[in-house]
mmCIF file of N, CA and C in Angstrom:
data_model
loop_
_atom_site.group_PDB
_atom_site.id
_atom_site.type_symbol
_atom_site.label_atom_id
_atom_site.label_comp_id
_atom_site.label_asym_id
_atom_site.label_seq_id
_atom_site.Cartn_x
_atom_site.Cartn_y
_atom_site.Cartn_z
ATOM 1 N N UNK W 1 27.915 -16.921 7.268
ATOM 2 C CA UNK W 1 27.812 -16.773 8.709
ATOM 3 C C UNK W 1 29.191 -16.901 9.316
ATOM 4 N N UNK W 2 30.017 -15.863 10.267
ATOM 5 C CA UNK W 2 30.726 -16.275 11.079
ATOM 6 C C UNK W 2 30.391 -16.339 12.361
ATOM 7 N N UNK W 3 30.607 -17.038 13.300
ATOM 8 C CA UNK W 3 30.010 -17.410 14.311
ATOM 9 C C UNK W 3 28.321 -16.902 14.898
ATOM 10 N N UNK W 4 28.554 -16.040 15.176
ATOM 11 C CA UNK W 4 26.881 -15.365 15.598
ATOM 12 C C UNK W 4 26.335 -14.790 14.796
ATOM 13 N N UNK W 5 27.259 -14.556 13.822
ATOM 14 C CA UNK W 5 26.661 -13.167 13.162
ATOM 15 C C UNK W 5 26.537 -13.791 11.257
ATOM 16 N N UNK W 6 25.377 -12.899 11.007
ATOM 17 C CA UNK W 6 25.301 -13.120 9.123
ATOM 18 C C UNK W 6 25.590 -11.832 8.719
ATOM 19 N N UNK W 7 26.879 -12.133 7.616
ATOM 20 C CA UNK W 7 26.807 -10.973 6.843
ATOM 21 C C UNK W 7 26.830 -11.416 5.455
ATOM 22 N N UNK W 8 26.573 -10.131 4.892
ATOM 23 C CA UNK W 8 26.132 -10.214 3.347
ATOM 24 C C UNK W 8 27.197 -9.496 2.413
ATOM 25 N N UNK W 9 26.989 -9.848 1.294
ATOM 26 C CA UNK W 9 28.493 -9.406 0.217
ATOM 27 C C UNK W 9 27.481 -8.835 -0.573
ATOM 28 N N UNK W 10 27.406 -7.768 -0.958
ATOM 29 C CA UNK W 10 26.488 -7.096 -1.838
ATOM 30 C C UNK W 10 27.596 -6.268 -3.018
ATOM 31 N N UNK W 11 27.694 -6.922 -4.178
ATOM 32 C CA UNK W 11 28.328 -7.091 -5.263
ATOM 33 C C UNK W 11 28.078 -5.294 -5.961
ATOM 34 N N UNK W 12 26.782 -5.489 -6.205
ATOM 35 C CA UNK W 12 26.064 -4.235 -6.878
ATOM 36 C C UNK W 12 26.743 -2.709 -6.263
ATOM 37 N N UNK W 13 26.899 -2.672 -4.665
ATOM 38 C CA UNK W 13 27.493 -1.921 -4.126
ATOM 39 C C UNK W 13 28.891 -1.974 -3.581
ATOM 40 N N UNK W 14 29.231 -2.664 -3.890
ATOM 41 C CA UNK W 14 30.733 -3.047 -3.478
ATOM 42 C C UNK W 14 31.127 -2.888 -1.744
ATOM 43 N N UNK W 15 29.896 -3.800 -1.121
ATOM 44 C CA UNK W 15 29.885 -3.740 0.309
ATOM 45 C C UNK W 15 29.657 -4.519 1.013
ATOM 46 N N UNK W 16 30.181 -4.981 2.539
ATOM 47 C CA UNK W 16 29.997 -5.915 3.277
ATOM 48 C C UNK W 16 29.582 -6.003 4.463
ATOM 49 N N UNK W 17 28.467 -6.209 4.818
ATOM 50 C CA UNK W 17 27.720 -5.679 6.123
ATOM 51 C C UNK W 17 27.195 -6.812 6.981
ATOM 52 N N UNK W 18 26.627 -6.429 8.335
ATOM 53 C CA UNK W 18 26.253 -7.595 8.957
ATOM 54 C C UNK W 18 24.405 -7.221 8.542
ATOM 55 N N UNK W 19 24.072 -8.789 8.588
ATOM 56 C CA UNK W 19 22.842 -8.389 7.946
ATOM 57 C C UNK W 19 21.822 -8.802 9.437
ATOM 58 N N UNK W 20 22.400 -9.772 10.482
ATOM 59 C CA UNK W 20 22.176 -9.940 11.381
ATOM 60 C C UNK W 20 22.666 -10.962 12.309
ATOM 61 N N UNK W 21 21.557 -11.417 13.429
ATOM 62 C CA UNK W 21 22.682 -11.989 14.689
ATOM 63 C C UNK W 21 21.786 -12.737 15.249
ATOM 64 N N UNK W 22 22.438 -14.047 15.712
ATOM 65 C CA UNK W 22 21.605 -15.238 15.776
ATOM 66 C C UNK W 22 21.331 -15.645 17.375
ATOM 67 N N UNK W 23 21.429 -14.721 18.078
ATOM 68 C CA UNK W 23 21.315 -15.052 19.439
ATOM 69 C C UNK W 23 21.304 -12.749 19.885
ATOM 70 N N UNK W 24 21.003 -12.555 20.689
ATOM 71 C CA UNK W 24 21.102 -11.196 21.407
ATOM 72 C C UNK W 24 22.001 -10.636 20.555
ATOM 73 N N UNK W 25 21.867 -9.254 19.813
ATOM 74 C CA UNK W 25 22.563 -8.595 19.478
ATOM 75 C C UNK W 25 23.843 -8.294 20.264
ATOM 76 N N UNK W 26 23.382 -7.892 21.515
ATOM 77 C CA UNK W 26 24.321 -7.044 22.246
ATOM 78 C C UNK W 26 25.709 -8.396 22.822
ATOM 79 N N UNK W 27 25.057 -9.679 22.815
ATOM 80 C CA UNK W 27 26.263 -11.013 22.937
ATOM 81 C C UNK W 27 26.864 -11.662 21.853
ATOM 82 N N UNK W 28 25.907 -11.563 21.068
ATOM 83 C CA UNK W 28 26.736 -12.183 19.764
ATOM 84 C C UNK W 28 28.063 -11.799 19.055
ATOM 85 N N UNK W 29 28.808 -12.665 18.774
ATOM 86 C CA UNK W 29 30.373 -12.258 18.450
ATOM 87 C C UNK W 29 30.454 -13.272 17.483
ATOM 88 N N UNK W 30 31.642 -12.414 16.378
ATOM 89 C CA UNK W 30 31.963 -13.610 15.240
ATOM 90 C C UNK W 30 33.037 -14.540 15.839
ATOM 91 N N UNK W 31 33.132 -14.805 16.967
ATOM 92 C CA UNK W 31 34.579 -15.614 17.869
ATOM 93 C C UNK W 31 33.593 -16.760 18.627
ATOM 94 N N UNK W 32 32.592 -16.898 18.438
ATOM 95 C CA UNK W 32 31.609 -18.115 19.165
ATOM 96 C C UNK W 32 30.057 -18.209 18.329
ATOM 97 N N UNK W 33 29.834 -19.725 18.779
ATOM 98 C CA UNK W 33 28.847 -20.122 18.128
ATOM 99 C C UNK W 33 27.537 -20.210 18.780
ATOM 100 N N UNK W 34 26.783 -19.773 17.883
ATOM 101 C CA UNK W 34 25.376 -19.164 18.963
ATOM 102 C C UNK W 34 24.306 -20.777 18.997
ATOM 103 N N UNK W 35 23.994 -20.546 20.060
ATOM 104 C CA UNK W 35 23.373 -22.033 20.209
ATOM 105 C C UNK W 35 22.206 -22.645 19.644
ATOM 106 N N UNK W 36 22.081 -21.859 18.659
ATOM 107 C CA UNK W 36 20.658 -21.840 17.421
ATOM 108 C C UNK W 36 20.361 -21.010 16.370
ATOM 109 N N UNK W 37 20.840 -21.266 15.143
ATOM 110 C CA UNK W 37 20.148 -20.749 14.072
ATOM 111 C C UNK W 37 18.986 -20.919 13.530
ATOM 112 N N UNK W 38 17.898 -21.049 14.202
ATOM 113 C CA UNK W 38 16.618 -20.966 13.853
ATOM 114 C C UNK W 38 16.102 -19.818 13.856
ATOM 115 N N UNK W 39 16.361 -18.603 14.495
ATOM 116 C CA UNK W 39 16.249 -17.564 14.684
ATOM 117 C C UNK W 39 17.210 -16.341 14.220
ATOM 118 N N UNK W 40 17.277 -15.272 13.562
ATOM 119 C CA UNK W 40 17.747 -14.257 12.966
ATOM 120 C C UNK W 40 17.415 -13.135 13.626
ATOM 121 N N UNK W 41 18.100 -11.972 14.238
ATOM 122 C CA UNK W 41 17.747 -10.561 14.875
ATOM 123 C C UNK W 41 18.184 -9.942 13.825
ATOM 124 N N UNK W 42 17.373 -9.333 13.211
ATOM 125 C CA UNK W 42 17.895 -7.946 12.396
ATOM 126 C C UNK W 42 17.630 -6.967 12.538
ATOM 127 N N UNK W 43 18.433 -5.520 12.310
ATOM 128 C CA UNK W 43 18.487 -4.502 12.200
ATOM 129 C C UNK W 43 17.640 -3.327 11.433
ATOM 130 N N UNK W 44 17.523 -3.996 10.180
ATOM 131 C CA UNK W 44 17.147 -2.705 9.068
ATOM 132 C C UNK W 44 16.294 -3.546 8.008
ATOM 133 N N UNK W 45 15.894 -2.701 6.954
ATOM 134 C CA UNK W 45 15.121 -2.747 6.035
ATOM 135 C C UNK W 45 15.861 -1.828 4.947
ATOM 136 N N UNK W 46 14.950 -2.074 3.906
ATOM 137 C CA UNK W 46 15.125 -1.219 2.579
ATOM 138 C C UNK W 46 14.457 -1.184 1.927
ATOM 139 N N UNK W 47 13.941 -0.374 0.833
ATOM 140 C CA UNK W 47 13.632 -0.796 -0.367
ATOM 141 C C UNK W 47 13.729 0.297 -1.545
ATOM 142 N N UNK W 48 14.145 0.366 -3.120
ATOM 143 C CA UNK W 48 14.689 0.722 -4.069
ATOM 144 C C UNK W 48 13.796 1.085 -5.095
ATOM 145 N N UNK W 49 13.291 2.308 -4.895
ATOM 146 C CA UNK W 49 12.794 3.523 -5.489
ATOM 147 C C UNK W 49 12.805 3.552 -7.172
ATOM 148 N N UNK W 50 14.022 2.891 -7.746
ATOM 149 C CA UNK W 50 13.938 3.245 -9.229
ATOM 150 C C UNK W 50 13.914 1.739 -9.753
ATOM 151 N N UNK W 51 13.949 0.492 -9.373
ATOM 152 C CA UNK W 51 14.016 -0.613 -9.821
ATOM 153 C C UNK W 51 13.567 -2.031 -8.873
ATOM 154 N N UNK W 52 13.733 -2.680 -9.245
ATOM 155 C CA UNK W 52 13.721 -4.421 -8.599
ATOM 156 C C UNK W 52 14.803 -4.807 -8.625
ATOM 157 N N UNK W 53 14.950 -5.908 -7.633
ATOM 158 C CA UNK W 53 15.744 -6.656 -7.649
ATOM 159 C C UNK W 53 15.049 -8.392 -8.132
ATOM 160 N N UNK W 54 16.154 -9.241 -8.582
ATOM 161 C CA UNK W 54 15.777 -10.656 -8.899
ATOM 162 C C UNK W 54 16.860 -11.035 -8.221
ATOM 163 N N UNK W 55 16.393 -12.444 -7.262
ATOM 164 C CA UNK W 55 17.874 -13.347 -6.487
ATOM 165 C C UNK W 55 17.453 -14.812 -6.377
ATOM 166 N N UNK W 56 18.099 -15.341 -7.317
ATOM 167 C CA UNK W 56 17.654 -17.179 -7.260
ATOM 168 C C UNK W 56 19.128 -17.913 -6.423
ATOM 169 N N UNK W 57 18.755 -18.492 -6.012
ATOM 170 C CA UNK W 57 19.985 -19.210 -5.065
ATOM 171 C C UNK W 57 21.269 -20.133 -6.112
ATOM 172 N N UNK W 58 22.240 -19.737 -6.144
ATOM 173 C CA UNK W 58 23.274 -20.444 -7.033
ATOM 174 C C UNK W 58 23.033 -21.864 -7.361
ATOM 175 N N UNK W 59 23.098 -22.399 -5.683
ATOM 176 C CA UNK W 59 23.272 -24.082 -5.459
ATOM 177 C C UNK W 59 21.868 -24.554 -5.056
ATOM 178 N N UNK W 60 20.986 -23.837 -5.023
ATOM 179 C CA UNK W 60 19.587 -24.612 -4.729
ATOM 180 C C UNK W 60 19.025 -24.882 -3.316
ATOM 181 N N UNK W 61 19.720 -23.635 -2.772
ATOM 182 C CA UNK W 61 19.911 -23.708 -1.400
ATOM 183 C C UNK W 61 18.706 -23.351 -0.831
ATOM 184 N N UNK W 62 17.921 -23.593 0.541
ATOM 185 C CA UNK W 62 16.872 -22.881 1.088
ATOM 186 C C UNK W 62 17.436 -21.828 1.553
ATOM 187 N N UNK W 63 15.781 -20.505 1.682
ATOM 188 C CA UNK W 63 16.263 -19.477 2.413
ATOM 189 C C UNK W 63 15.109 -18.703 2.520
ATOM 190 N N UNK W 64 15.684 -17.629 3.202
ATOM 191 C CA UNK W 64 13.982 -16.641 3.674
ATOM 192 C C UNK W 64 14.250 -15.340 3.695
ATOM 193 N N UNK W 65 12.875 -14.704 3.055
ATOM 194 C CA UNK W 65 13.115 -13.329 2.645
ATOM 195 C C UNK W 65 12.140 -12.701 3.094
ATOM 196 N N UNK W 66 12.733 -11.383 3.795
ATOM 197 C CA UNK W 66 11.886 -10.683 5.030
ATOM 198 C C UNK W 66 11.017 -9.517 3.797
ATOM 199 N N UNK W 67 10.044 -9.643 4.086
ATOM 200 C CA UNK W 67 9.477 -8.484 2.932
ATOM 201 C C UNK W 67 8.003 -7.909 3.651
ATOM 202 N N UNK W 68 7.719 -6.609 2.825
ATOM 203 C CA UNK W 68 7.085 -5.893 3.253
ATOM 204 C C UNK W 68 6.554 -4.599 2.328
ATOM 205 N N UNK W 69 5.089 -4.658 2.303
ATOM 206 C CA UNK W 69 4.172 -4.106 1.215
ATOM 207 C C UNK W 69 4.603 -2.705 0.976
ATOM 208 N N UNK W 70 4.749 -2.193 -0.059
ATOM 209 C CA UNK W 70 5.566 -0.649 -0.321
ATOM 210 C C UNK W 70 4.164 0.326 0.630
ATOM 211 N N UNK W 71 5.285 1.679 0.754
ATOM 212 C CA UNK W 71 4.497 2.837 1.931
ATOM 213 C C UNK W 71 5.442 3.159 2.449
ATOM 214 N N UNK W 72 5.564 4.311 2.881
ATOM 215 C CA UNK W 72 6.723 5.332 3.811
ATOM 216 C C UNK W 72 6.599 4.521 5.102
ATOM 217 N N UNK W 73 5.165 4.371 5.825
ATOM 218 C CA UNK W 73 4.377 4.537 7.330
ATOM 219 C C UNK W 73 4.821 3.562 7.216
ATOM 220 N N UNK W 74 5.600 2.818 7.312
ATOM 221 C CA UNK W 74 6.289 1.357 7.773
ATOM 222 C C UNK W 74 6.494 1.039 9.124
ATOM 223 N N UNK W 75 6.107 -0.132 9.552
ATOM 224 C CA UNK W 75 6.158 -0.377 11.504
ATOM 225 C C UNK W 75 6.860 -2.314 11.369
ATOM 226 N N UNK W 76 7.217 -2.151 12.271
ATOM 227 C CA UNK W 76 8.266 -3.513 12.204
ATOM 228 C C UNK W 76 6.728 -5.022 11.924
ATOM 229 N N UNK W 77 5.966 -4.712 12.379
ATOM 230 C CA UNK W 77 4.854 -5.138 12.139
ATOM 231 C C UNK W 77 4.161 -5.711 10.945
ATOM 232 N N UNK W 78 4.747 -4.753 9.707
ATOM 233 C CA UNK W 78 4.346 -5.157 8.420
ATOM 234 C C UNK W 78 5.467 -6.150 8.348
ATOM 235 N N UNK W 79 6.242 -5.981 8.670
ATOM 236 C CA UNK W 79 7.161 -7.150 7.392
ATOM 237 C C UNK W 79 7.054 -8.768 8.149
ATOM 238 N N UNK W 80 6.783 -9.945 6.876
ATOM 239 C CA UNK W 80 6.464 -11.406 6.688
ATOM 240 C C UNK W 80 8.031 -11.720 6.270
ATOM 241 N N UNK W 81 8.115 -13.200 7.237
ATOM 242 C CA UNK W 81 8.968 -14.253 6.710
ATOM 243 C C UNK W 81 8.580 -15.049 5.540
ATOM 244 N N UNK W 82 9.297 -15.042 4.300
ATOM 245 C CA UNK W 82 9.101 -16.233 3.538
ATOM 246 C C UNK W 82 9.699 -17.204 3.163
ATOM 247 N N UNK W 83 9.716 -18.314 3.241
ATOM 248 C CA UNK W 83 10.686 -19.395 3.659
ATOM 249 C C UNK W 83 10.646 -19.639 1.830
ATOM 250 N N UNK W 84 11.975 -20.057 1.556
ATOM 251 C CA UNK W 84 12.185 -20.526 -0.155
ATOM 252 C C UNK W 84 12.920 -21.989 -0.048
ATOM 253 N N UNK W 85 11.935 -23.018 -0.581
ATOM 254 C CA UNK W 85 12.981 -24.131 -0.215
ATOM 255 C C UNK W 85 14.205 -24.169 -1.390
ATOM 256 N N UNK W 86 14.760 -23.390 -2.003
ATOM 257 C CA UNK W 86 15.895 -23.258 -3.198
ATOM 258 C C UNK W 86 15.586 -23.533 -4.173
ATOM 259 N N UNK W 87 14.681 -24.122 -4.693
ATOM 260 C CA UNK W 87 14.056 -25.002 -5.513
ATOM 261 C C UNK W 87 13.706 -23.239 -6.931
ATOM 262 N N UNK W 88 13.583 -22.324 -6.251
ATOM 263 C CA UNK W 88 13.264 -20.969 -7.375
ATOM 264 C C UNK W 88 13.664 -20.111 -6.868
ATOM 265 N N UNK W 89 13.927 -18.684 -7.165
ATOM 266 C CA UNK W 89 14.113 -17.570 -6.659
ATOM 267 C C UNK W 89 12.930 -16.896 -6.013
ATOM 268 N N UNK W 90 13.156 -15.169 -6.108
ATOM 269 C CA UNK W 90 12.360 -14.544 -5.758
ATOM 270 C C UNK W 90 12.657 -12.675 -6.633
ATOM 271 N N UNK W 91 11.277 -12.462 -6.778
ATOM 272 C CA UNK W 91 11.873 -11.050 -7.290
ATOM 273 C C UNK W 91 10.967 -10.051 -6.493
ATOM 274 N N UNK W 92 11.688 -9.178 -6.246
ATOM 275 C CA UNK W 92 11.126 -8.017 -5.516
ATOM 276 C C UNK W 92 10.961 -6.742 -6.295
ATOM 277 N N UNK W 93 9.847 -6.705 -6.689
ATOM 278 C CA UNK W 93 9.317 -5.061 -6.971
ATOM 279 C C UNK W 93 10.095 -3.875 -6.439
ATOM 280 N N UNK W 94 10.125 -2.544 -7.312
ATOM 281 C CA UNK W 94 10.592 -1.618 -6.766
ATOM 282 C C UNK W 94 9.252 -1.189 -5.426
ATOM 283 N N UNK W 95 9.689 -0.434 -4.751
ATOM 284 C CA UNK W 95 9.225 -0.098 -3.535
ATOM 285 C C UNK W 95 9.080 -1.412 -2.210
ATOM 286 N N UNK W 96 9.336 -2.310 -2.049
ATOM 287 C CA UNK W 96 9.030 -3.743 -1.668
ATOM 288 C C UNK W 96 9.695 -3.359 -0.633
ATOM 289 N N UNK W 97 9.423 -3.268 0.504
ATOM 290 C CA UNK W 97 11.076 -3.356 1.693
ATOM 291 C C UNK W 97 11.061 -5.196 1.878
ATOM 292 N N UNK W 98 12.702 -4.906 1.557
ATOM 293 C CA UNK W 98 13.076 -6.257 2.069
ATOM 294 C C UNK W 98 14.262 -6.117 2.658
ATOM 295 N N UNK W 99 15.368 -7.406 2.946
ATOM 296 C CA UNK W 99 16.384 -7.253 3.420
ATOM 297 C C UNK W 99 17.158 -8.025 3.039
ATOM 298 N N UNK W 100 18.434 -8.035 2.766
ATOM 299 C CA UNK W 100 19.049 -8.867 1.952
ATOM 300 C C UNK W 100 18.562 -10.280 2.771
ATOM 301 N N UNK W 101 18.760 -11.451 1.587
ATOM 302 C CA UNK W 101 17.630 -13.117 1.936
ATOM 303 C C UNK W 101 18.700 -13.562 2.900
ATOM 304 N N UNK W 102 18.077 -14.729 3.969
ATOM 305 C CA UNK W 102 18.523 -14.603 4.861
ATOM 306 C C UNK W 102 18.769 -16.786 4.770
ATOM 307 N N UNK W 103 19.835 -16.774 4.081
ATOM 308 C CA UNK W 103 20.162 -18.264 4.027
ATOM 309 C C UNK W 103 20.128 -19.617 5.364
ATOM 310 N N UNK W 104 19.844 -20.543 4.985
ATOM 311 C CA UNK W 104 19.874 -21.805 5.885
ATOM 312 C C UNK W 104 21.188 -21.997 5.893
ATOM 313 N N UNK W 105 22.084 -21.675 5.254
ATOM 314 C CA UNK W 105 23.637 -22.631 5.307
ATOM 315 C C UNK W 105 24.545 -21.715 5.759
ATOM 316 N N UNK W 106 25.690 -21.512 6.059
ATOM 317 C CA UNK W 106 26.552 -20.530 6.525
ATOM 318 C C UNK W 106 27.122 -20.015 5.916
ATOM 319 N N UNK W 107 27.829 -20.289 4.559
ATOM 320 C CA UNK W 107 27.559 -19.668 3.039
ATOM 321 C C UNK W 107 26.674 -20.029 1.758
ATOM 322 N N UNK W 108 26.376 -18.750 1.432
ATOM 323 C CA UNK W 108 24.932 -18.894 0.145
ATOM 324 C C UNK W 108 25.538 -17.932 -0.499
ATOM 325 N N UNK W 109 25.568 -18.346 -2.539
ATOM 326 C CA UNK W 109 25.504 -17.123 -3.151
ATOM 327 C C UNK W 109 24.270 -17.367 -3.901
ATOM 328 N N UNK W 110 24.134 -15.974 -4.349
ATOM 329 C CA UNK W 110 22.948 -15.905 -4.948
ATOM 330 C C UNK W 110 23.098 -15.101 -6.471
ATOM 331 N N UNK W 111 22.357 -15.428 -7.383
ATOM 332 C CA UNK W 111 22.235 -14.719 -8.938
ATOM 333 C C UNK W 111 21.475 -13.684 -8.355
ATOM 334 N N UNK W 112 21.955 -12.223 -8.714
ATOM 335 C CA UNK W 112 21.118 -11.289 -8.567
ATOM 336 C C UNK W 112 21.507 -10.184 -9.660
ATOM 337 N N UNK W 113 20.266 -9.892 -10.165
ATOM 338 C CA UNK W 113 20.095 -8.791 -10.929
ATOM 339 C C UNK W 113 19.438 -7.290 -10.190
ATOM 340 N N UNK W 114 19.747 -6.407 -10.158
ATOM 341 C CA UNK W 114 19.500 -5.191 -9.534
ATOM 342 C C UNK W 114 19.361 -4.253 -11.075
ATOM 343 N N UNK W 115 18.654 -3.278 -10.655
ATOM 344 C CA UNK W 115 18.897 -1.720 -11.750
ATOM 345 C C UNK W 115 20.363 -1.219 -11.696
ATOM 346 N N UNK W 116 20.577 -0.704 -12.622
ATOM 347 C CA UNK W 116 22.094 0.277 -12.436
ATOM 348 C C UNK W 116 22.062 1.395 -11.293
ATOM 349 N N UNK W 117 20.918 2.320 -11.061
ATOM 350 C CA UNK W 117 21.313 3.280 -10.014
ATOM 351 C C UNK W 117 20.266 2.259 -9.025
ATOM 352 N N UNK W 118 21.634 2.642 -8.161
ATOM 353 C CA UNK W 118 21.214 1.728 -6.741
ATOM 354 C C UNK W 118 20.238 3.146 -5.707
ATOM 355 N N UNK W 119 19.459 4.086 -5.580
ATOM 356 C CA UNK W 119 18.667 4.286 -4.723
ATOM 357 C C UNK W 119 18.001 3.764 -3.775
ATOM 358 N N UNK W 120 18.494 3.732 -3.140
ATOM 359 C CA UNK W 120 17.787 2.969 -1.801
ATOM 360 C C UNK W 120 17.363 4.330 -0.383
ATOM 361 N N UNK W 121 15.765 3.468 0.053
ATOM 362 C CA UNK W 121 15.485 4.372 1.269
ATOM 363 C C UNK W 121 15.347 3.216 2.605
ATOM 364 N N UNK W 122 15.931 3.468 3.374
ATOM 365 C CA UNK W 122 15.741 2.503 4.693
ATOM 366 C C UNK W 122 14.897 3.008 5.585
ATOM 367 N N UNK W 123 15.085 1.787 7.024
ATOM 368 C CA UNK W 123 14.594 2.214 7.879
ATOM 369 C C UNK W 123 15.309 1.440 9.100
ATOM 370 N N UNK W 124 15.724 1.912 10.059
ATOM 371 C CA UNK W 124 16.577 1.750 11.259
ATOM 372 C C UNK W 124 15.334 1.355 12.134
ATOM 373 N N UNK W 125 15.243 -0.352 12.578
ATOM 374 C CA UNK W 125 13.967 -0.374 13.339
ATOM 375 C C UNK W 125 14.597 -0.408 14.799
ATOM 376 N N UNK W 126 16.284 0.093 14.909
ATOM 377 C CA UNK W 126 17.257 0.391 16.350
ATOM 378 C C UNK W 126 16.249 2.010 16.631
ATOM 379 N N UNK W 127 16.845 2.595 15.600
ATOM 380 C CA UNK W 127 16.938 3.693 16.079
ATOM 381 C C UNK W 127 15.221 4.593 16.091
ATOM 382 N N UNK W 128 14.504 4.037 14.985
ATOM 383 C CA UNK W 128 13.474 4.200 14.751
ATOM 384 C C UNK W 128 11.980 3.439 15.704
ATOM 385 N N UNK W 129 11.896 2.230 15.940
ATOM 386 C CA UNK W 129 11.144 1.742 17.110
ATOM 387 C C UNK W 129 11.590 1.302 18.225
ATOM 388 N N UNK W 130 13.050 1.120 18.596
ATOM 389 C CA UNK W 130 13.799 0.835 19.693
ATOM 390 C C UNK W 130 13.524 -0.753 19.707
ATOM 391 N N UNK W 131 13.636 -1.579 18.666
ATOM 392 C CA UNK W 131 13.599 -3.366 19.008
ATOM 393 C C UNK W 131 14.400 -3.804 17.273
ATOM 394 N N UNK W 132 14.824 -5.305 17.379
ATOM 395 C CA UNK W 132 15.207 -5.739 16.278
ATOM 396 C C UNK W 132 13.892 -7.012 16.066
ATOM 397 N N UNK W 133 14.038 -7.042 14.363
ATOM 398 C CA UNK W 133 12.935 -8.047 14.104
ATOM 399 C C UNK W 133 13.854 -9.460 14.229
ATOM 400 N N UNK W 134 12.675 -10.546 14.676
ATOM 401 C CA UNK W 134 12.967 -11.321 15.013
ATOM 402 C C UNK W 134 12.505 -12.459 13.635
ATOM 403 N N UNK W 135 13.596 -13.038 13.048
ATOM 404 C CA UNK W 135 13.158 -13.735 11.687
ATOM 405 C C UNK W 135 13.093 -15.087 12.195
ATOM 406 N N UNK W 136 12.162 -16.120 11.727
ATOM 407 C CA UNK W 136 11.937 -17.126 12.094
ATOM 408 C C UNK W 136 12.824 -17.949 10.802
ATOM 409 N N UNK W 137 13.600 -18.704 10.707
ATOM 410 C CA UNK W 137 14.684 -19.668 9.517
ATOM 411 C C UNK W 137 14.221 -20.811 9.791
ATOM 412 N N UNK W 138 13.253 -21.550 10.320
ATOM 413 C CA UNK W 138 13.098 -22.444 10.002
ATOM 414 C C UNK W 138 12.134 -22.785 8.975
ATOM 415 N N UNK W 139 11.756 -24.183 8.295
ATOM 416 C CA UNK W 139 10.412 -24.254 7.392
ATOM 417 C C UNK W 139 9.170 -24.293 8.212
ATOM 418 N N UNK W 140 7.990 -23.695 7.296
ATOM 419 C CA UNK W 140 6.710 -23.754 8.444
ATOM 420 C C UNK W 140 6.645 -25.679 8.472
ATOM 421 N N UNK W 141 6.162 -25.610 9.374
ATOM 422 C CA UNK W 141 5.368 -27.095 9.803
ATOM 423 C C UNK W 141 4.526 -27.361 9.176
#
C-alpha cells in the first residue's frame, strides 16, 4: 500500500498495477493517508482460461480474495469477499474470476504458482457497469 492506494507486483507478468483505493477513487492519492482501510474500491476482475492459480501468504499474513463463479454473463453482483486469516492459502480454478488477494498489512508477499501461458479474460466493472466494487477487509464478526 502507498498511501490510498494498493498495488500489486505480479511476478508471472512482469507488472505493476494499482489493484485498488481505499477511500473514493477519484481522491485517493499515493501522497496521503486514507482514513480507513477497512474498505477496498476496485476496478477489475479476471480470470485464466488455460490454468489456476495457487497463493499462500509468505509470513502468515491475513487477507481477502474477491472471487466469482466461472461464466462470461458476469455482473459486479456475483463476486464474494473471502477473508483468509494467513493461517493457509487459497487456489483458484481456471475460469474463477478473481482479483489479485487483497492484504491486511501494507506489504504482503505471497507464494504463487500460475500456468506458463498467462491468458487472461477481464472485465472493466468502470467501463462495463459504470461503479467500482466495494471490498469489505475486515474479519466477519
Amino acid at each position: 500500500r502507498v498511501g490510498g492506494c494498493l498495488y500489486a507486483v505480479n511476478h508471472a507478468v512482469k507488472r505493476r498495477y494499482i489493484t485498488g483505493w481505499y477511500e473514493d477513487p477519484a481522491v485517493a492519492h499515493d501522497e496521503r493517508e486514507p482514513e480507513s482501510t477497512d474498505t477496498l474500491y476496485t476496478h477489475e476482475a479476471n480470470y485464466h482460461p488455460d490454468g489456476g492459480q495457487i497463493f499462500f501468504p509468505r509470513d502468515g499474513e491475513p487477507f481477502v480474495a474477491l472471487l466469482a463463479k466461472p461464466g462470461d454473463d458476469i455482473r459486479p453482483e456475483d463476486f464474494v469477499a473471502f477473508y483468509f486469516d494467513g493461517s493457509f492459502g487459497v487456489q483458484i480454478f481456471p475460469n474463477v474470476w478473481h482479483q489479485p488477494l487483497f492484504p491486511q498489512s501494507d506489504v504482503m508477499v505471497f507464494n504463487n504458482k500460475q500456468g506458463r501461458v498467462h491468458a487472461c479474460v477481464s472485465v472493466d466493472f468502470i467501463g462495463e457497469f459504470k461503479t467500482y466494487l466495494a471490498v469489505p477487509l475486515e474479519p466477519p464478526a
